[in-house]
Amino acid sequence: MSEFDYDKLLDRARKNIPQEISGDARWKLPEPEVLIEGQQTIIRNFSDITDMMDRDANHVYHFLQNELGTSGSREEHRVLLKGRIPPKRIKEKLGNYVRTYILCDQCNAPDTRFLKEDRTTLLKCQACGATRPVKM
Ligand SMILES: [Zn+2]
């Protein structure tokens, strides 16, 4: 899938959240606030996004760097990446992260946790109990 619709994905995720945890209709990732300054790209609200993801900010940060093929630095609240990266690509990569490391592939709930089992990491869904292996 080359084009990736972040909003559509999040819509789908929201719709599929079972009622009991969907006091969580709040689960919507903030739009990345992307600022291109000279030869660097800044995601100003990076920590808001990772807070909402409930994932380790470093993990998301390294994923983004790999996916975008760039390096950068992370500050408390924001991330600075080398190069001029269109906001659309950043959204697309964040969407990939959500699909790979957050959404349950059975019920699409975002309420999942990593579970270590021997050398494998599983993603366990708190809503339906399904697990699937994830590559860390
Ligand atoms: Zn599930």
mmCIF file of C-alpha atoms and ligand atoms in Angstrom:
data_model
loop_
_atom_site.group_PDB
_atom_site.id
_atom_site.type_symbol
_atom_site.label_atom_id
_atom_site.label_comp_id
_atom_site.label_asym_id
_atom_site.label_seq_id
_atom_site.Cartn_x
_atom_site.Cartn_y
_atom_site.Cartn_z
ATOM 1 C CA MET A 1 0.000 0.000 0.000
ATOM 2 C CA SER A 2 1.789 3.115 -1.101
ATOM 3 C CA GLU A 3 -0.781 5.722 -0.263
ATOM 4 C CA PHE A 4 -1.908 5.540 3.244
ATOM 5 C CA ASP A 5 -4.869 7.289 4.686
ATOM 6 C CA TYR A 6 -4.094 8.134 8.269
ATOM 7 C CA ASP A 7 -7.506 9.593 9.038
ATOM 8 C CA LYS A 8 -9.370 6.711 7.540
ATOM 9 C CA LEU A 9 -7.312 4.273 9.558
ATOM 10 C CA LEU A 10 -7.987 6.115 12.768
ATOM 11 C CA ASP A 11 -11.676 6.275 11.944
ATOM 12 C CA ARG A 12 -11.696 2.579 11.438
ATOM 13 C CA ALA A 13 -9.829 2.064 14.671
ATOM 14 C CA ARG A 14 -12.314 4.169 16.570
ATOM 15 C CA LYS A 15 -15.357 2.487 15.123
ATOM 16 C CA ASN A 16 -14.083 -0.910 16.078
ATOM 17 C CA ILE A 17 -13.345 -0.167 19.680
ATOM 18 C CA PRO A 18 -15.724 -2.255 21.751
ATOM 19 C CA GLN A 19 -18.172 -0.250 23.774
ATOM 20 C CA GLU A 20 -16.745 -1.009 27.206
ATOM 21 C CA ILE A 21 -13.407 0.627 26.533
ATOM 22 C CA SER A 22 -14.677 3.171 24.127
ATOM 23 C CA GLY A 23 -15.029 5.759 26.777
ATOM 24 C CA ASP A 24 -11.961 5.789 24.610
ATOM 25 C CA ALA A 25 -13.607 7.501 21.669
ATOM 26 C CA ARG A 26 -10.894 9.946 22.682
ATOM 27 C CA TRP A 27 -8.394 7.689 20.953
ATOM 28 C CA LYS A 28 -7.349 9.887 18.149
ATOM 29 C CA LEU A 29 -3.765 10.656 17.445
ATOM 30 C CA PRO A 30 -3.024 14.338 17.331
ATOM 31 C CA GLU A 31 -2.157 15.586 13.867
ATOM 32 C CA PRO A 32 1.617 15.868 13.681
ATOM 33 C CA GLU A 33 2.660 19.499 13.758
ATOM 34 C CA VAL A 34 5.431 19.479 11.228
ATOM 35 C CA LEU A 35 7.699 22.408 10.658
ATOM 36 C CA ILE A 36 10.342 22.455 7.962
ATOM 37 C CA GLU A 37 13.159 24.760 8.871
ATOM 38 C CA GLY A 38 16.142 25.028 6.567
ATOM 39 C CA GLN A 39 17.440 21.503 6.128
ATOM 40 C CA GLN A 40 15.634 19.977 9.019
ATOM 41 C CA THR A 41 12.145 18.866 9.806
ATOM 42 C CA ILE A 42 10.669 19.289 13.227
ATOM 43 C CA ILE A 43 7.751 17.391 14.685
ATOM 44 C CA ARG A 44 6.680 19.812 17.341
ATOM 45 C CA ASN A 45 4.133 17.706 19.169
ATOM 46 C CA PHE A 46 5.935 14.384 19.053
ATOM 47 C CA SER A 47 5.427 13.637 22.743
ATOM 48 C CA ASP A 48 1.677 14.291 22.446
ATOM 49 C CA ILE A 49 1.531 11.685 19.715
ATOM 50 C CA THR A 50 3.522 9.068 21.612
ATOM 51 C CA ASP A 51 1.569 9.760 24.815
ATOM 52 C CA MET A 52 -1.617 9.003 22.962
ATOM 53 C CA MET A 53 -0.038 5.913 21.417
ATOM 54 C CA ASP A 54 1.006 4.806 24.881
ATOM 55 C CA ARG A 55 4.265 3.552 23.458
ATOM 56 C CA ASP A 56 7.884 4.227 24.242
ATOM 57 C CA ALA A 57 8.758 7.482 22.517
ATOM 58 C CA ASN A 58 12.217 6.149 21.676
ATOM 59 C CA HIS A 59 10.769 3.179 19.886
ATOM 60 C CA VAL A 60 8.551 5.397 17.753
ATOM 61 C CA TYR A 61 11.442 7.751 17.135
ATOM 62 C CA HIS A 62 13.768 4.983 15.942
ATOM 63 C CA PHE A 63 11.041 3.535 13.774
ATOM 64 C CA LEU A 64 10.522 6.914 12.117
ATOM 65 C CA GLN A 65 14.229 7.370 11.494
ATOM 66 C CA ASN A 66 14.503 3.954 9.881
ATOM 67 C CA GLU A 67 11.416 4.371 7.773
ATOM 68 C CA LEU A 68 12.384 7.806 6.607
ATOM 69 C CA GLY A 69 16.021 6.869 6.164
ATOM 70 C CA THR A 70 17.285 9.813 8.102
ATOM 71 C CA SER A 71 18.773 10.637 11.459
ATOM 72 C CA GLY A 72 17.925 13.293 13.935
ATOM 73 C CA SER A 73 17.622 14.069 17.574
ATOM 74 C CA ARG A 74 14.897 13.866 20.119
ATOM 75 C CA GLU A 75 14.162 16.475 22.705
ATOM 76 C CA GLU A 76 11.707 16.284 25.521
ATOM 77 C CA HIS A 77 8.726 17.299 23.493
ATOM 78 C CA ARG A 78 9.806 17.368 19.880
ATOM 79 C CA VAL A 79 11.819 15.524 17.312
ATOM 80 C CA LEU A 80 14.235 17.030 14.821
ATOM 81 C CA LEU A 81 14.961 15.105 11.649
ATOM 82 C CA LYS A 82 17.589 15.827 9.041
ATOM 83 C CA GLY A 83 16.302 16.801 5.665
ATOM 84 C CA ARG A 84 13.101 18.316 4.392
ATOM 85 C CA ILE A 85 10.420 15.733 4.892
ATOM 86 C CA PRO A 86 6.907 16.395 3.649
ATOM 87 C CA PRO A 87 4.348 16.250 6.494
ATOM 88 C CA LYS A 88 2.402 13.731 4.449
ATOM 89 C CA ARG A 89 5.253 11.237 4.646
ATOM 90 C CA ILE A 90 5.497 11.676 8.384
ATOM 91 C CA LYS A 91 1.792 10.981 8.764
ATOM 92 C CA GLU A 92 2.133 7.964 6.540
ATOM 93 C CA LYS A 93 4.978 6.564 8.648
ATOM 94 C CA LEU A 94 3.149 7.213 11.898
ATOM 95 C CA GLY A 95 0.226 5.387 10.366
ATOM 96 C CA ASN A 96 2.526 2.467 9.589
ATOM 97 C CA TYR A 97 3.633 2.439 13.190
ATOM 98 C CA VAL A 98 0.036 2.331 14.369
ATOM 99 C CA ARG A 99 -0.734 -0.559 12.060
ATOM 100 C CA THR A 100 2.425 -2.481 12.919
ATOM 101 C CA TYR A 101 2.725 -1.925 16.652
ATOM 102 C CA ILE A 102 -0.619 -0.790 18.003
ATOM 103 C CA LEU A 103 -3.780 -1.979 16.307
ATOM 104 C CA CYS A 104 -5.100 -5.453 16.995
ATOM 105 C CA ASP A 105 -5.387 -7.293 13.699
ATOM 106 C CA GLN A 106 -8.483 -9.102 14.903
ATOM 107 C CA CYS A 107 -10.699 -6.340 16.244
ATOM 108 C CA ASN A 108 -8.681 -3.213 15.415
ATOM 109 C CA ALA A 109 -8.702 -1.979 18.976
ATOM 110 C CA PRO A 110 -5.765 0.265 19.826
ATOM 111 C CA ASP A 111 -5.688 -1.008 23.382
ATOM 112 C CA THR A 112 -2.779 -3.419 23.077
ATOM 113 C CA ARG A 113 0.368 -4.231 25.017
ATOM 114 C CA PHE A 114 3.692 -5.798 24.180
ATOM 115 C CA LEU A 115 4.230 -9.163 25.728
ATOM 116 C CA LYS A 116 7.654 -10.794 25.777
ATOM 117 C CA GLU A 117 7.724 -14.499 25.275
ATOM 118 C CA ASP A 118 11.175 -16.021 25.092
ATOM 119 C CA ARG A 119 12.733 -14.152 22.210
ATOM 120 C CA THR A 120 9.506 -13.204 20.575
ATOM 121 C CA THR A 121 7.515 -10.109 21.255
ATOM 122 C CA LEU A 122 3.784 -10.428 20.963
ATOM 123 C CA LEU A 123 1.201 -7.756 20.715
ATOM 124 C CA LYS A 124 -1.646 -8.631 23.009
ATOM 125 C CA CYS A 125 -5.021 -7.019 22.620
ATOM 126 C CA GLN A 126 -6.682 -5.963 25.851
ATOM 127 C CA ALA A 127 -10.076 -5.859 24.175
ATOM 128 C CA CYS A 128 -10.400 -9.290 22.556
ATOM 129 C CA GLY A 129 -7.341 -11.116 23.903
ATOM 130 C CA ALA A 130 -5.838 -11.877 20.490
ATOM 131 C CA THR A 131 -2.057 -11.934 20.156
ATOM 132 C CA ARG A 132 0.177 -11.615 17.156
ATOM 133 C CA PRO A 133 3.953 -11.549 16.874
ATOM 134 C CA VAL A 134 5.592 -8.236 16.175
ATOM 135 C CA LYS A 135 9.099 -7.623 14.952
ATOM 136 C CA MET A 136 10.958 -5.385 17.339
HETATM 137 ZN ZN ZN B 1 -8.469 -7.306 19.561
#
